[in-house]
Amino acid sequence: MDRHRAVDSIWAVRRVLLGVLGRLVCKGRSDKLIGFLNSFSPPS
């Protein structure tokens, strides 16, 4: 029971951290990130 709750809390923390990180990346280096992703995707 406690282990399941701990796993849920870990996932919640990771989700929050990923959201904050994504927001910072979108604010700061959105152009670089878009170029980085576009380098992987085939040209349309």
Coordinates of C-alpha atoms in Angstrom, one line a residue:
M1 CA 0.0 0.0 0.0
D2 CA 2.7 2.5 1.0
R3 CA 4.9 1.5 -1.9
H4 CA 2.0 2.2 -4.3
R5 CA 1.4 5.6 -2.8
A6 CA 5.2 6.4 -3.0
V7 CA 5.3 5.5 -6.7
D8 CA 2.2 7.7 -7.3
S9 CA 3.9 10.6 -5.6
I10 CA 7.1 10.1 -7.5
W11 CA 5.2 10.2 -10.8
A12 CA 3.4 13.3 -9.7
V13 CA 6.7 15.1 -8.9
R14 CA 8.2 14.0 -12.2
R15 CA 5.2 15.3 -14.1
V16 CA 5.4 18.7 -12.3
L17 CA 9.2 18.9 -13.0
L18 CA 8.7 18.0 -16.7
G19 CA 6.0 20.7 -16.9
V20 CA 8.2 23.3 -15.4
L21 CA 11.2 22.3 -17.6
G22 CA 9.0 22.4 -20.7
R23 CA 7.8 25.9 -19.8
L24 CA 11.3 27.1 -19.3
V25 CA 12.5 25.6 -22.6
C26 CA 9.5 27.2 -24.4
K27 CA 10.3 30.6 -22.9
G28 CA 14.1 30.5 -23.4
R29 CA 15.1 28.3 -26.3
S30 CA 12.0 27.7 -28.3
D31 CA 13.7 28.5 -31.6
K32 CA 16.6 26.2 -30.9
L33 CA 14.2 23.4 -29.8
I34 CA 12.0 23.8 -32.8
G35 CA 15.1 23.6 -35.1
F36 CA 16.4 20.6 -33.2
L37 CA 13.1 18.8 -33.6
N38 CA 12.8 19.8 -37.3
S39 CA 16.2 18.3 -37.9
F40 CA 14.7 14.9 -37.1
S41 CA 11.4 15.3 -39.0
P42 CA 11.5 15.0 -42.8
P43 CA 10.9 18.3 -44.6
S44 CA 7.3 18.8 -45.5

